[in-house]
mmCIF file of C-alpha atoms and ligand atoms in Angstrom:
data_model
loop_
_atom_site.group_PDB
_atom_site.id
_atom_site.type_symbol
_atom_site.label_atom_id
_atom_site.label_comp_id
_atom_site.label_asym_id
_atom_site.label_seq_id
_atom_site.Cartn_x
_atom_site.Cartn_y
_atom_site.Cartn_z
ATOM 1 C CA MET A 285 -37.227 20.981 -9.944
ATOM 2 C CA ALA A 286 -35.447 18.055 -9.335
ATOM 3 C CA PRO A 287 -32.839 17.477 -7.119
ATOM 4 C CA PRO A 288 -29.497 17.515 -8.125
ATOM 5 C CA SER A 289 -27.737 14.059 -9.156
ATOM 6 C CA ARG A 290 -24.073 12.843 -9.234
ATOM 7 C CA PRO A 291 -21.918 11.179 -11.625
ATOM 8 C CA ASN A 292 -21.534 7.280 -11.942
ATOM 9 C CA GLU A 293 -23.693 7.108 -8.605
ATOM 10 C CA ALA A 294 -23.514 3.508 -8.565
ATOM 11 C CA ALA A 295 -19.975 3.790 -8.864
ATOM 12 C CA ILE A 296 -19.060 5.289 -6.042
ATOM 13 C CA GLY A 297 -18.947 4.249 -2.192
ATOM 14 C CA THR A 298 -19.019 0.612 -1.911
ATOM 15 C CA LEU A 299 -16.050 -1.473 -2.784
ATOM 16 C CA ASP A 300 -18.878 -4.803 -2.387
ATOM 17 C CA GLY A 301 -17.873 -7.612 -3.815
ATOM 18 C CA LYS A 302 -13.885 -6.192 -5.014
ATOM 19 C CA VAL A 303 -10.802 -8.364 -4.364
ATOM 20 C CA ALA A 304 -7.855 -6.023 -3.066
ATOM 21 C CA VAL A 305 -4.253 -7.560 -2.513
ATOM 22 C CA ILE A 306 -2.577 -5.337 0.185
ATOM 23 C CA THR A 307 1.187 -5.825 1.640
ATOM 24 C CA GLY A 308 2.202 -4.928 4.342
ATOM 25 C CA ALA A 309 -1.755 -6.170 5.577
ATOM 26 C CA SER A 310 -0.660 -7.207 8.960
ATOM 27 C CA LYS A 311 0.553 -4.417 11.195
ATOM 28 C CA GLY A 312 0.226 -0.257 10.947
ATOM 29 C CA ILE A 313 -1.397 1.384 7.853
ATOM 30 C CA GLY A 314 -1.678 -2.051 6.047
ATOM 31 C CA LYS A 315 -3.376 -3.814 8.662
ATOM 32 C CA ALA A 316 -5.864 -0.555 9.095
ATOM 33 C CA THR A 317 -6.393 -0.452 5.317
ATOM 34 C CA ALA A 318 -7.417 -4.033 5.544
ATOM 35 C CA LEU A 319 -10.129 -3.800 8.161
ATOM 36 C CA ALA A 320 -11.063 -0.703 6.311
ATOM 37 C CA PHE A 321 -12.018 -2.303 2.800
ATOM 38 C CA ALA A 322 -13.776 -4.769 4.392
ATOM 39 C CA ALA A 323 -15.761 -3.147 6.040
ATOM 40 C CA ALA A 324 -16.510 -1.464 3.167
ATOM 41 C CA GLY A 325 -17.466 -5.696 1.540
ATOM 42 C CA ALA A 326 -14.258 -5.988 0.295
ATOM 43 C CA LYS A 327 -12.408 -9.553 -0.174
ATOM 44 C CA VAL A 328 -9.538 -8.915 1.388
ATOM 45 C CA VAL A 329 -5.929 -10.844 0.887
ATOM 46 C CA LEU A 330 -3.027 -9.625 3.362
ATOM 47 C CA ALA A 331 0.353 -9.897 2.572
ATOM 48 C CA ALA A 332 3.733 -9.823 4.649
ATOM 49 C CA ARG A 333 6.284 -11.663 5.605
ATOM 50 C CA THR A 334 5.683 -12.950 8.961
ATOM 51 C CA ARG A 335 2.585 -15.831 8.511
ATOM 52 C CA GLU A 336 1.509 -15.989 12.323
ATOM 53 C CA ASP A 337 0.636 -11.998 12.104
ATOM 54 C CA VAL A 338 -0.967 -12.373 8.752
ATOM 55 C CA GLU A 339 -2.910 -14.929 9.708
ATOM 56 C CA ARG A 340 -3.246 -13.482 12.719
ATOM 57 C CA VAL A 341 -5.509 -10.564 10.823
ATOM 58 C CA ALA A 342 -6.823 -12.610 8.162
ATOM 59 C CA ALA A 343 -9.052 -14.540 11.537
ATOM 60 C CA TYR A 344 -9.683 -11.666 12.481
ATOM 61 C CA LEU A 345 -11.430 -10.370 10.052
ATOM 62 C CA LYS A 346 -13.179 -13.829 9.376
ATOM 63 C CA ASP A 347 -14.122 -13.899 12.826
ATOM 64 C CA SER A 348 -15.862 -10.534 11.895
ATOM 65 C CA GLY A 349 -18.162 -12.155 8.418
ATOM 66 C CA ALA A 350 -15.443 -10.412 6.385
ATOM 67 C CA GLU A 351 -13.919 -12.923 3.727
ATOM 68 C CA ALA A 352 -10.086 -12.673 3.958
ATOM 69 C CA LEU A 353 -7.024 -14.684 2.835
ATOM 70 C CA ALA A 354 -3.346 -14.369 4.425
ATOM 71 C CA VAL A 355 -0.757 -15.478 1.481
ATOM 72 C CA PRO A 356 2.113 -14.839 3.741
ATOM 73 C CA THR A 357 4.379 -12.925 1.291
ATOM 74 C CA ASP A 358 7.964 -11.473 0.949
ATOM 75 C CA VAL A 359 7.304 -8.669 -1.694
ATOM 76 C CA THR A 360 11.283 -8.379 -2.727
ATOM 77 C CA ASP A 361 11.000 -12.014 -3.843
ATOM 78 C CA VAL A 362 9.712 -12.834 -7.502
ATOM 79 C CA GLU A 363 8.327 -15.927 -6.707
ATOM 80 C CA ALA A 364 6.488 -14.978 -3.792
ATOM 81 C CA VAL A 365 5.176 -12.292 -5.409
ATOM 82 C CA GLN A 366 3.569 -14.357 -8.086
ATOM 83 C CA ARG A 367 2.228 -17.060 -5.774
ATOM 84 C CA LEU A 368 0.609 -14.245 -4.326
ATOM 85 C CA MET A 369 -1.601 -13.071 -7.370
ATOM 86 C CA GLN A 370 -2.265 -16.796 -8.376
ATOM 87 C CA ARG A 371 -3.216 -17.721 -5.155
ATOM 88 C CA THR A 372 -5.720 -14.289 -5.329
ATOM 89 C CA LEU A 373 -6.788 -16.013 -8.013
ATOM 90 C CA GLU A 374 -7.007 -19.190 -7.461
ATOM 91 C CA VAL A 375 -9.490 -18.595 -4.223
ATOM 92 C CA TYR A 376 -11.471 -14.935 -5.815
ATOM 93 C CA HIS A 377 -10.863 -15.325 -9.477
ATOM 94 C CA ARG A 378 -9.956 -11.643 -10.271
ATOM 95 C CA LEU A 379 -8.625 -9.112 -8.935
ATOM 96 C CA ASP A 380 -9.661 -5.048 -9.031
ATOM 97 C CA ILE A 381 -7.040 -3.544 -6.174
ATOM 98 C CA LEU A 382 -3.624 -3.607 -5.420
ATOM 99 C CA VAL A 383 -2.216 -1.586 -2.295
ATOM 100 C CA ASN A 384 1.505 -1.848 -2.250
ATOM 101 C CA ASN A 385 1.660 -0.714 1.474
ATOM 102 C CA ALA A 386 4.483 -2.517 2.349
ATOM 103 C CA GLY A 387 7.849 -1.295 3.425
ATOM 104 C CA SER A 388 10.452 -0.639 6.141
ATOM 105 C CA GLY A 389 13.148 2.269 6.642
ATOM 106 C CA ARG A 390 16.569 2.086 8.137
ATOM 107 C CA PHE A 391 18.410 5.646 8.385
ATOM 108 C CA GLY A 392 22.109 6.686 9.093
ATOM 109 C CA THR A 393 23.775 8.650 7.268
ATOM 110 C CA VAL A 394 25.812 8.041 3.552
ATOM 111 C CA VAL A 395 28.846 7.468 5.300
ATOM 112 C CA ASP A 396 27.837 5.122 8.224
ATOM 113 C CA PHE A 397 24.889 3.603 6.323
ATOM 114 C CA ALA A 398 25.955 0.125 5.428
ATOM 115 C CA PRO A 399 25.839 -1.638 1.731
ATOM 116 C CA GLY A 400 23.203 -4.266 2.860
ATOM 117 C CA ASP A 401 20.824 -1.468 4.528
ATOM 118 C CA TRP A 402 21.111 0.304 1.281
ATOM 119 C CA ASP A 403 19.803 -2.627 -0.825
ATOM 120 C CA ARG A 404 17.136 -3.816 2.039
ATOM 121 C CA VAL A 405 15.775 -0.471 2.113
ATOM 122 C CA LEU A 406 15.424 -0.350 -2.294
ATOM 123 C CA ASP A 407 14.365 -3.382 -2.240
ATOM 124 C CA SER A 408 11.045 -3.711 -0.084
ATOM 125 C CA ASN A 409 9.977 0.221 -0.838
ATOM 126 C CA LEU A 410 11.124 0.341 -4.611
ATOM 127 C CA LYS A 411 11.618 -3.495 -6.090
ATOM 128 C CA GLY A 412 8.329 -4.782 -3.983
ATOM 129 C CA VAL A 413 5.794 -1.851 -5.507
ATOM 130 C CA TYR A 414 7.569 -2.884 -9.081
ATOM 131 C CA LEU A 415 7.099 -6.434 -8.522
ATOM 132 C CA CYS A 416 3.853 -6.154 -7.442
ATOM 133 C CA ALA A 417 2.360 -4.484 -10.237
ATOM 134 C CA LYS A 418 3.914 -6.626 -12.219
ATOM 135 C CA TYR A 419 2.455 -9.725 -11.306
ATOM 136 C CA ALA A 420 -0.849 -8.121 -10.844
ATOM 137 C CA LEU A 421 -1.645 -5.993 -14.013
ATOM 138 C CA PRO A 422 -1.852 -9.339 -15.792
ATOM 139 C CA PRO A 423 -5.407 -10.112 -14.528
ATOM 140 C CA MET A 424 -6.575 -6.112 -14.283
ATOM 141 C CA LEU A 425 -5.383 -5.980 -17.991
ATOM 142 C CA ALA A 426 -7.726 -8.812 -18.671
ATOM 143 C CA GLN A 427 -10.413 -7.660 -17.223
ATOM 144 C CA ARG A 428 -10.164 -4.093 -18.554
ATOM 145 C CA SER A 429 -10.439 -2.815 -15.045
ATOM 146 C CA GLY A 430 -8.346 -2.519 -12.103
ATOM 147 C CA GLN A 431 -6.852 0.073 -9.270
ATOM 148 C CA ILE A 432 -3.436 0.100 -8.021
ATOM 149 C CA ILE A 433 -2.139 2.742 -5.342
ATOM 150 C CA ASN A 434 1.225 2.646 -3.738
ATOM 151 C CA VAL A 435 1.512 4.019 -0.020
ATOM 152 C CA LEU A 436 4.770 6.220 -0.602
ATOM 153 C CA SER A 437 5.944 8.720 2.194
ATOM 154 C CA VAL A 438 6.510 12.735 1.756
ATOM 155 C CA ALA A 439 9.925 11.468 1.540
ATOM 156 C CA ALA A 440 9.462 10.665 -2.182
ATOM 157 C CA LYS A 441 9.944 14.440 -2.497
ATOM 158 C CA VAL A 442 10.831 16.058 0.754
ATOM 159 C CA THR A 443 14.040 15.078 1.637
ATOM 160 C CA PHE A 444 15.713 14.240 5.370
ATOM 161 C CA GLU A 445 19.387 13.774 6.169
ATOM 162 C CA ALA A 446 19.950 10.649 7.639
ATOM 163 C CA SER A 447 17.548 9.015 5.450
ATOM 164 C CA SER A 448 19.670 8.882 1.913
ATOM 165 C CA ALA A 449 18.213 5.253 0.591
ATOM 166 C CA TYR A 450 14.682 6.068 2.122
ATOM 167 C CA CYS A 451 14.204 9.113 0.148
ATOM 168 C CA ALA A 452 15.757 7.838 -2.681
ATOM 169 C CA ALA A 453 13.603 4.589 -3.018
ATOM 170 C CA LYS A 454 10.408 6.541 -2.315
ATOM 171 C CA ALA A 455 11.236 9.332 -4.922
ATOM 172 C CA GLY A 456 11.407 6.311 -6.972
ATOM 173 C CA ALA A 457 8.783 4.610 -6.477
ATOM 174 C CA LEU A 458 7.040 8.321 -7.203
ATOM 175 C CA ALA A 459 8.846 7.997 -10.755
ATOM 176 C CA LEU A 460 7.396 4.362 -10.920
ATOM 177 C CA THR A 461 4.179 4.898 -10.045
ATOM 178 C CA LYS A 462 4.003 7.979 -12.842
ATOM 179 C CA VAL A 463 5.258 5.961 -15.421
ATOM 180 C CA LEU A 464 2.988 3.084 -14.813
ATOM 181 C CA ALA A 465 -0.196 5.201 -14.602
ATOM 182 C CA ALA A 466 0.851 6.717 -18.217
ATOM 183 C CA GLU A 467 1.699 2.915 -19.097
ATOM 184 C CA VAL A 468 -2.368 1.368 -18.003
ATOM 185 C CA ARG A 469 -4.299 4.331 -18.338
ATOM 186 C CA GLN A 470 -5.415 3.388 -21.993
ATOM 187 C CA GLN A 471 -6.582 -0.077 -20.528
ATOM 188 C CA ASN A 472 -8.844 1.620 -17.434
ATOM 189 C CA ILE A 473 -6.548 1.052 -15.133
ATOM 190 C CA ARG A 474 -5.740 3.895 -12.240
ATOM 191 C CA VAL A 475 -2.864 4.239 -10.860
ATOM 192 C CA THR A 476 -2.552 6.554 -7.539
ATOM 193 C CA ALA A 477 0.388 7.531 -5.131
ATOM 194 C CA ILE A 478 0.087 8.129 -1.751
ATOM 195 C CA LEU A 479 2.340 10.233 0.574
ATOM 196 C CA PRO A 480 2.023 9.846 4.413
ATOM 197 C CA GLY A 481 3.396 12.254 6.424
ATOM 198 C CA SER A 482 4.421 10.724 9.752
ATOM 199 C CA VAL A 483 2.008 8.200 11.050
ATOM 200 C CA HIS A 484 2.109 6.193 14.497
ATOM 201 C CA THR A 485 3.197 2.533 13.857
ATOM 202 C CA PRO A 486 5.386 -0.222 14.614
ATOM 203 C CA PHE A 487 7.348 1.253 11.370
ATOM 204 C CA TRP A 488 8.864 3.404 14.703
ATOM 205 C CA ASP A 489 10.066 0.699 16.924
ATOM 206 C CA ASP A 490 13.417 0.438 16.170
ATOM 207 C CA ILE A 491 13.985 3.855 15.694
ATOM 208 C CA PRO A 492 15.471 5.865 18.761
ATOM 209 C CA GLU A 493 14.991 9.236 17.566
ATOM 210 C CA HIS A 494 11.632 9.876 16.239
ATOM 211 C CA PRO A 495 8.934 12.947 16.297
ATOM 212 C CA ASP A 496 6.317 12.920 19.046
ATOM 213 C CA PHE A 497 3.839 10.250 18.956
ATOM 214 C CA GLU A 498 1.074 12.137 19.413
ATOM 215 C CA LYS A 499 1.501 14.990 16.915
ATOM 216 C CA MET A 500 1.638 11.469 14.266
ATOM 217 C CA LEU A 501 -1.684 10.457 12.228
ATOM 218 C CA LYS A 502 -2.995 7.633 12.800
ATOM 219 C CA PRO A 503 -2.926 5.042 10.839
ATOM 220 C CA GLU A 504 -6.783 4.619 10.265
ATOM 221 C CA HIS A 505 -6.663 8.186 8.686
ATOM 222 C CA VAL A 506 -4.051 7.254 5.557
ATOM 223 C CA ALA A 507 -6.180 3.741 5.555
ATOM 224 C CA GLU A 508 -9.538 5.939 4.984
ATOM 225 C CA THR A 509 -7.547 8.195 2.281
ATOM 226 C CA VAL A 510 -6.422 4.959 0.719
ATOM 227 C CA LEU A 511 -10.247 3.470 1.035
ATOM 228 C CA SER A 512 -11.810 7.215 -0.412
ATOM 229 C CA VAL A 513 -9.160 6.844 -3.214
ATOM 230 C CA CYS A 514 -10.738 3.483 -3.885
ATOM 231 C CA GLN A 515 -14.580 5.061 -3.280
ATOM 232 C CA GLN A 516 -14.240 7.831 -6.770
ATOM 233 C CA PRO A 517 -16.460 7.342 -9.738
ATOM 234 C CA LEU A 518 -14.912 5.350 -12.339
ATOM 235 C CA GLY A 519 -14.168 8.316 -14.581
ATOM 236 C CA VAL A 520 -12.007 10.311 -11.775
ATOM 237 C CA VAL A 521 -8.662 9.330 -11.736
ATOM 238 C CA ILE A 522 -6.994 10.676 -8.131
ATOM 239 C CA GLU A 523 -2.930 10.929 -9.209
ATOM 240 C CA GLU A 524 -1.405 11.221 -5.736
ATOM 241 C CA ILE A 525 -2.399 12.473 -2.602
ATOM 242 C CA VAL A 526 -0.385 14.050 0.076
ATOM 243 C CA VAL A 527 -1.714 13.045 3.682
ATOM 244 C CA THR A 528 -0.018 14.559 6.396
ATOM 245 C CA PRO A 529 -0.741 15.565 10.203
ATOM 246 C CA PRO A 530 -2.142 18.720 11.394
ATOM 247 C CA LEU A 531 0.980 20.232 12.190
ATOM 248 C CA GLY A 532 2.325 19.338 8.770
ATOM 249 C CA ILE A 533 5.276 17.541 8.399
ATOM 250 C CA LEU A 534 7.457 16.974 11.330
HETATM 251 N N1 NAP B 639 5.152 5.006 9.818
HETATM 252 C C1 NAP B 639 5.090 6.241 8.805
HETATM 253 O O1 NAP B 639 5.658 7.111 9.329
HETATM 254 C C2 NAP B 639 5.109 6.507 7.608
HETATM 255 C C3 NAP B 639 4.777 7.307 6.930
HETATM 256 C C4 NAP B 639 5.061 7.104 5.681
HETATM 257 C C5 NAP B 639 5.081 6.072 4.731
HETATM 258 N N2 NAP B 639 5.004 4.989 5.266
HETATM 259 C C6 NAP B 639 5.171 4.138 4.694
HETATM 260 O O2 NAP B 639 4.163 3.485 4.755
HETATM 261 C C7 NAP B 639 4.283 2.183 4.364
HETATM 262 C C8 NAP B 639 3.548 0.877 5.796
HETATM 263 O O3 NAP B 639 3.821 1.487 6.965
HETATM 264 P P1 NAP B 639 3.953 1.369 8.219
HETATM 265 O O4 NAP B 639 4.098 2.206 9.041
HETATM 266 O O5 NAP B 639 2.519 1.026 8.420
HETATM 267 O O6 NAP B 639 5.222 0.131 8.640
HETATM 268 P P2 NAP B 639 5.210 -0.995 9.866
HETATM 269 O O7 NAP B 639 4.485 -0.804 10.829
HETATM 270 O O8 NAP B 639 6.503 -1.093 10.116
HETATM 271 O O9 NAP B 639 4.275 -2.230 8.826
HETATM 272 C C9 NAP B 639 4.824 -2.372 8.162
HETATM 273 C C10 NAP B 639 4.354 -3.803 7.152
HETATM 274 O O10 NAP B 639 5.507 -4.156 6.157
HETATM 275 C C11 NAP B 639 5.379 -5.874 5.742
HETATM 276 N N3 NAP B 639 6.771 -6.081 5.312
HETATM 277 C C12 NAP B 639 8.125 -4.844 5.598
HETATM 278 N N4 NAP B 639 8.453 -5.248 4.768
HETATM 279 C C13 NAP B 639 8.344 -6.604 3.845
HETATM 280 C C14 NAP B 639 8.197 -7.232 2.990
HETATM 281 N N5 NAP B 639 9.355 -6.770 2.336
HETATM 282 N N6 NAP B 639 7.829 -8.327 2.225
HETATM 283 C C15 NAP B 639 6.231 -8.350 2.138
HETATM 284 N N7 NAP B 639 5.964 -7.087 3.731
HETATM 285 C C16 NAP B 639 6.787 -6.571 3.707
HETATM 286 C C17 NAP B 639 5.190 -5.898 7.711
HETATM 287 O O11 NAP B 639 5.389 -7.407 8.223
HETATM 288 P P3 NAP B 639 6.409 -8.050 8.142
HETATM 289 O O12 NAP B 639 8.032 -7.605 8.652
HETATM 290 O O13 NAP B 639 6.108 -9.577 8.704
HETATM 291 O O14 NAP B 639 7.331 -8.509 6.584
HETATM 292 C C18 NAP B 639 4.516 -4.752 8.103
HETATM 293 O O15 NAP B 639 2.810 -5.720 7.661
HETATM 294 C C19 NAP B 639 5.398 1.635 4.155
HETATM 295 O O16 NAP B 639 5.776 1.818 2.662
HETATM 296 C C20 NAP B 639 5.788 3.260 5.165
HETATM 297 O O17 NAP B 639 7.446 3.359 4.212
HETATM 298 C C21 NAP B 639 4.944 5.171 7.088
#
């Protein structure tokens, strides 16, 4: 009897030669994702606002033999996002994967929260996802293939006190993810939302009251989740993954 075979076996596993734009790639989950993608053979384009940080990660990857490009980008800025995608196409001539990971948290009760902070949280966690998807999609549509992975948060579905802007932004980004998935699935573009629980990253540096770091996920755990979504056979769409530490949402 012939051994059991897996469907689309050739499509599983490697990201060899795939071009991936990763936002928020200088720290935390984004940096771990860039390292995991490069190790799997992808050409990675690293985007975040702080030039020296993205260039440091790109230099590290190139020293390790990977192909990497740093493009300092604020994902809330239309022209910067357009430049990010243009630069990717100039250098690598295609765009296979977009990981929308950039985001930031600011917390306070509705009464205390400053309107400027509300805008910053909504812009980085929601508008940035829309802008990056909007300008990454034309080359993917032309290729008739592509993948967009939005790293959101359990806060897209669970509410926490003093987190109105963050929860609203992440819930909005989850709705955006679902709309986008429906709009592009006929064109062979797969869209996934990943909702992590607490992860021990610099995200928490300026937040005085935080869960126990020891109990959190590590950024590499989320990176492996993102990678596994991109390693699925072409016939598989993963719409949403919730990933939490063993003790649940902290
Ligand atoms: N840590 C957690 O517990 C946790 C849990 C669930 C979900 N998440 C989500 O996961 C994502 C990554 O979080 P993290 O914990 O890895 O955060 P992090 O360690 O603070 O890293 C955030 C990254 O995003 C970049 N960034 C922030 N605002 C940006 C903007 N406007 N434009 C471009 N880049 C920007 C930062 O670089 P620059 O500041 O230089 O731009 C940095 O590279 C976020 O969307 C976050 O909401 C985090």
